[in-house]
Amino acid sequence: MSTVHDYRVDEWLRRALPGRCAFCLAATHGTLPWCQTCHLELPWNLPACPLCAEPQAGQGRGRPCGHCLRRQPAFAAARVPLRYLDELADLVRRFKFQASPRAGSVLLGLLVEALETAPRPDGLVAVPLHRRRARERGFDQAQWLARRLAVRLEIPLYTARRLRDTPSQRGLDRQHRRRNLRAAFGVESDLPERVALLDDVMTTGATFDALARACQQAGAQRVEAWAVARTPLP
């Protein structure tokens, strides 16, 4: 019930507030929170690896990257429309660390637009924070996005738990990230056949990989990784 209430409040705010672009503050037309110029100039994640959404350039555009060819992730595909750069990165930081509902609504709108033609999964699972970290931060950005996206797509939201308060992933390479997250997640309820995992930012995909394995143990047959932005290559 609270999810539907939150969504209705978001819609009311979106329609009631003056239409200004979230990036340049220029006037916008209609209800979109961005102007056409800024929308075109956003760091779109194209081309990208179809399996892990790693940004690509030069040869291999649109084909699985070397990491996925050596070790295919537990999830079947990744849908991550943007790169974590410039104004988009600033927007994510305002949402994640300042709990800005305006920034969150813009990110949600961009994600919904990117998923418009994607097949609908049978359920959605947010990448969970550990309870201690959620209390310290006072805000769970993935859960905020997932609750609203589930209403928009009219699909059920399932809950996963972080079983261990894992050390920060910052500064770790791909292999150490996977090791850090081994057996870190659990899903207590039975999951439907097709589920999508959701987070705000995807870095190497190690978190999604670990959560996808937990979802498969709970009955999911096909798991996709969804995020708003992908960290670019060094």
mmCIF file of C-alpha atoms in Angstrom, residues 84-214:
data_model
loop_
_atom_site.group_PDB
_atom_site.id
_atom_site.type_symbol
_atom_site.label_atom_id
_atom_site.label_comp_id
_atom_site.label_asym_id
_atom_site.label_seq_id
_atom_site.Cartn_x
_atom_site.Cartn_y
_atom_site.Cartn_z
ATOM 1 C CA TYR A 84 28.505 7.012 -14.703
ATOM 2 C CA LEU A 85 30.025 10.256 -15.978
ATOM 3 C CA ASP A 86 29.664 14.048 -15.794
ATOM 4 C CA GLU A 87 26.191 15.408 -14.984
ATOM 5 C CA LEU A 88 24.735 11.924 -14.697
ATOM 6 C CA ALA A 89 27.289 10.999 -12.005
ATOM 7 C CA ASP A 90 26.453 14.213 -10.116
ATOM 8 C CA LEU A 91 22.767 13.310 -10.265
ATOM 9 C CA VAL A 92 23.436 9.794 -8.924
ATOM 10 C CA ARG A 93 25.510 11.191 -6.044
ATOM 11 C CA ARG A 94 22.753 13.634 -5.077
ATOM 12 C CA PHE A 95 20.280 10.776 -5.065
ATOM 13 C CA LYS A 96 22.483 8.248 -3.270
ATOM 14 C CA PHE A 97 24.124 10.384 -0.601
ATOM 15 C CA GLN A 98 21.668 13.276 -0.178
ATOM 16 C CA ALA A 99 18.456 11.259 -0.722
ATOM 17 C CA SER A 100 17.227 13.829 -3.256
ATOM 18 C CA PRO A 101 13.750 12.762 -4.462
ATOM 19 C CA ARG A 102 14.098 15.072 -7.468
ATOM 20 C CA ALA A 103 17.308 13.332 -8.546
ATOM 21 C CA GLY A 104 15.753 9.929 -7.899
ATOM 22 C CA SER A 105 12.710 10.739 -10.005
ATOM 23 C CA VAL A 106 14.906 11.807 -12.930
ATOM 24 C CA LEU A 107 16.978 8.610 -12.712
ATOM 25 C CA LEU A 108 13.809 6.538 -12.505
ATOM 26 C CA GLY A 109 12.389 8.308 -15.557
ATOM 27 C CA LEU A 110 15.534 7.636 -17.582
ATOM 28 C CA LEU A 111 15.480 3.965 -16.590
ATOM 29 C CA VAL A 112 11.789 3.540 -17.425
ATOM 30 C CA GLU A 113 12.383 5.125 -20.828
ATOM 31 C CA ALA A 114 15.296 2.760 -21.527
ATOM 32 C CA LEU A 115 13.263 -0.301 -20.505
ATOM 33 C CA GLU A 116 10.277 0.624 -22.650
ATOM 34 C CA THR A 117 10.890 -2.126 -25.225
ATOM 35 C CA ALA A 118 12.484 -4.675 -22.867
ATOM 36 C CA PRO A 119 10.560 -7.888 -22.101
ATOM 37 C CA ARG A 120 8.890 -7.667 -18.695
ATOM 38 C CA PRO A 121 10.250 -10.041 -16.041
ATOM 39 C CA ASP A 122 7.959 -11.847 -13.620
ATOM 40 C CA GLY A 123 9.489 -10.088 -10.630
ATOM 41 C CA LEU A 124 11.957 -7.464 -9.460
ATOM 42 C CA VAL A 125 14.647 -7.781 -6.759
ATOM 43 C CA ALA A 126 16.549 -4.780 -5.379
ATOM 44 C CA VAL A 127 20.226 -5.210 -4.514
ATOM 45 C CA PRO A 128 20.024 -5.026 -0.698
ATOM 46 C CA LEU A 129 22.126 -3.068 1.743
ATOM 47 C CA HIS A 130 23.144 -4.728 4.987
ATOM 48 C CA ARG A 131 20.922 -3.621 7.881
ATOM 49 C CA ARG A 132 23.781 -1.851 9.650
ATOM 50 C CA ARG A 133 24.781 0.108 6.562
ATOM 51 C CA ALA A 134 21.164 1.008 5.802
ATOM 52 C CA ARG A 135 20.754 2.387 9.341
ATOM 53 C CA GLU A 136 23.965 4.415 9.058
ATOM 54 C CA ARG A 137 23.044 5.898 5.699
ATOM 55 C CA GLY A 138 19.350 6.287 6.484
ATOM 56 C CA PHE A 139 18.467 5.671 2.854
ATOM 57 C CA ASP A 140 18.390 2.613 0.596
ATOM 58 C CA GLN A 141 18.633 3.932 -2.969
ATOM 59 C CA ALA A 142 18.087 0.577 -4.727
ATOM 60 C CA GLN A 143 14.958 -0.159 -2.691
ATOM 61 C CA TRP A 144 13.639 3.365 -3.393
ATOM 62 C CA LEU A 145 14.031 2.820 -7.137
ATOM 63 C CA ALA A 146 12.718 -0.759 -7.068
ATOM 64 C CA ARG A 147 9.516 0.086 -5.213
ATOM 65 C CA ARG A 148 8.599 2.707 -7.777
ATOM 66 C CA LEU A 149 9.748 0.734 -10.818
ATOM 67 C CA ALA A 150 7.691 -2.277 -9.725
ATOM 68 C CA VAL A 151 4.580 -0.090 -9.702
ATOM 69 C CA ARG A 152 5.415 1.440 -13.084
ATOM 70 C CA LEU A 153 5.958 -1.977 -14.688
ATOM 71 C CA GLU A 154 3.133 -3.639 -12.721
ATOM 72 C CA ILE A 155 5.303 -6.518 -11.513
ATOM 73 C CA PRO A 156 5.810 -7.853 -7.974
ATOM 74 C CA LEU A 157 8.787 -6.837 -5.859
ATOM 75 C CA TYR A 158 10.661 -9.591 -4.015
ATOM 76 C CA THR A 159 13.056 -9.162 -1.116
ATOM 77 C CA ALA A 160 16.670 -10.316 -0.877
ATOM 78 C CA ARG A 161 18.857 -10.029 2.206
ATOM 79 C CA ARG A 162 22.545 -9.291 2.556
ATOM 80 C CA LEU A 163 23.716 -12.024 4.906
ATOM 81 C CA ARG A 164 27.152 -10.555 5.597
ATOM 82 C CA ASP A 165 28.229 -6.965 6.076
ATOM 83 C CA THR A 166 30.890 -7.225 3.389
ATOM 84 C CA PRO A 167 33.823 -4.788 3.285
ATOM 85 C CA SER A 168 33.623 -1.938 0.793
ATOM 86 C CA GLN A 169 34.153 -2.931 -2.836
ATOM 87 C CA ARG A 170 35.935 0.340 -3.568
ATOM 88 C CA GLY A 171 39.433 -0.208 -4.909
ATOM 89 C CA LEU A 172 39.014 -3.974 -5.386
ATOM 90 C CA ASP A 173 39.577 -5.618 -8.761
ATOM 91 C CA ARG A 174 37.039 -7.922 -10.395
ATOM 92 C CA GLN A 175 38.375 -11.128 -8.845
ATOM 93 C CA HIS A 176 38.536 -9.730 -5.311
ATOM 94 C CA ARG A 177 35.050 -8.257 -5.646
ATOM 95 C CA ARG A 178 33.663 -11.713 -6.494
ATOM 96 C CA ARG A 179 35.517 -13.276 -3.559
ATOM 97 C CA ASN A 180 34.297 -10.520 -1.229
ATOM 98 C CA LEU A 181 30.661 -11.241 -2.148
ATOM 99 C CA ARG A 182 30.718 -15.042 -2.059
ATOM 100 C CA ALA A 183 27.549 -16.300 -0.276
ATOM 101 C CA ALA A 184 26.723 -12.709 0.683
ATOM 102 C CA PHE A 185 23.034 -12.800 -0.329
ATOM 103 C CA GLY A 186 19.977 -14.855 0.473
ATOM 104 C CA VAL A 187 16.403 -15.002 -0.843
ATOM 105 C CA GLU A 188 13.892 -16.645 1.497
ATOM 106 C CA SER A 189 10.801 -16.717 -0.735
ATOM 107 C CA ASP A 190 10.373 -18.748 -3.910
ATOM 108 C CA LEU A 191 11.018 -16.665 -7.012
ATOM 109 C CA PRO A 192 9.240 -16.800 -10.372
ATOM 110 C CA GLU A 193 10.982 -18.002 -13.523
ATOM 111 C CA ARG A 194 12.220 -14.609 -14.799
ATOM 112 C CA VAL A 195 13.488 -11.878 -12.471
ATOM 113 C CA ALA A 196 15.434 -8.639 -12.851
ATOM 114 C CA LEU A 197 17.879 -7.318 -10.265
ATOM 115 C CA LEU A 198 18.030 -3.563 -9.727
ATOM 116 C CA ASP A 199 20.658 -1.136 -8.425
ATOM 117 C CA ASP A 200 21.534 2.473 -9.159
ATOM 118 C CA VAL A 201 25.099 1.878 -10.428
ATOM 119 C CA MET A 202 26.838 -1.205 -11.829
ATOM 120 C CA THR A 203 30.644 -1.314 -11.541
ATOM 121 C CA THR A 204 32.045 -4.729 -12.539
ATOM 122 C CA GLY A 205 28.875 -6.780 -12.121
ATOM 123 C CA ALA A 206 30.249 -8.794 -9.175
ATOM 124 C CA THR A 207 27.380 -7.778 -6.872
ATOM 125 C CA PHE A 208 24.782 -8.675 -9.493
ATOM 126 C CA ASP A 209 26.572 -11.984 -10.134
ATOM 127 C CA ALA A 210 26.444 -12.973 -6.463
ATOM 128 C CA LEU A 211 22.802 -11.946 -6.090
ATOM 129 C CA ALA A 212 21.865 -13.735 -9.321
ATOM 130 C CA ARG A 213 23.245 -16.986 -7.903
ATOM 131 C CA ALA A 214 21.138 -16.550 -4.773
#
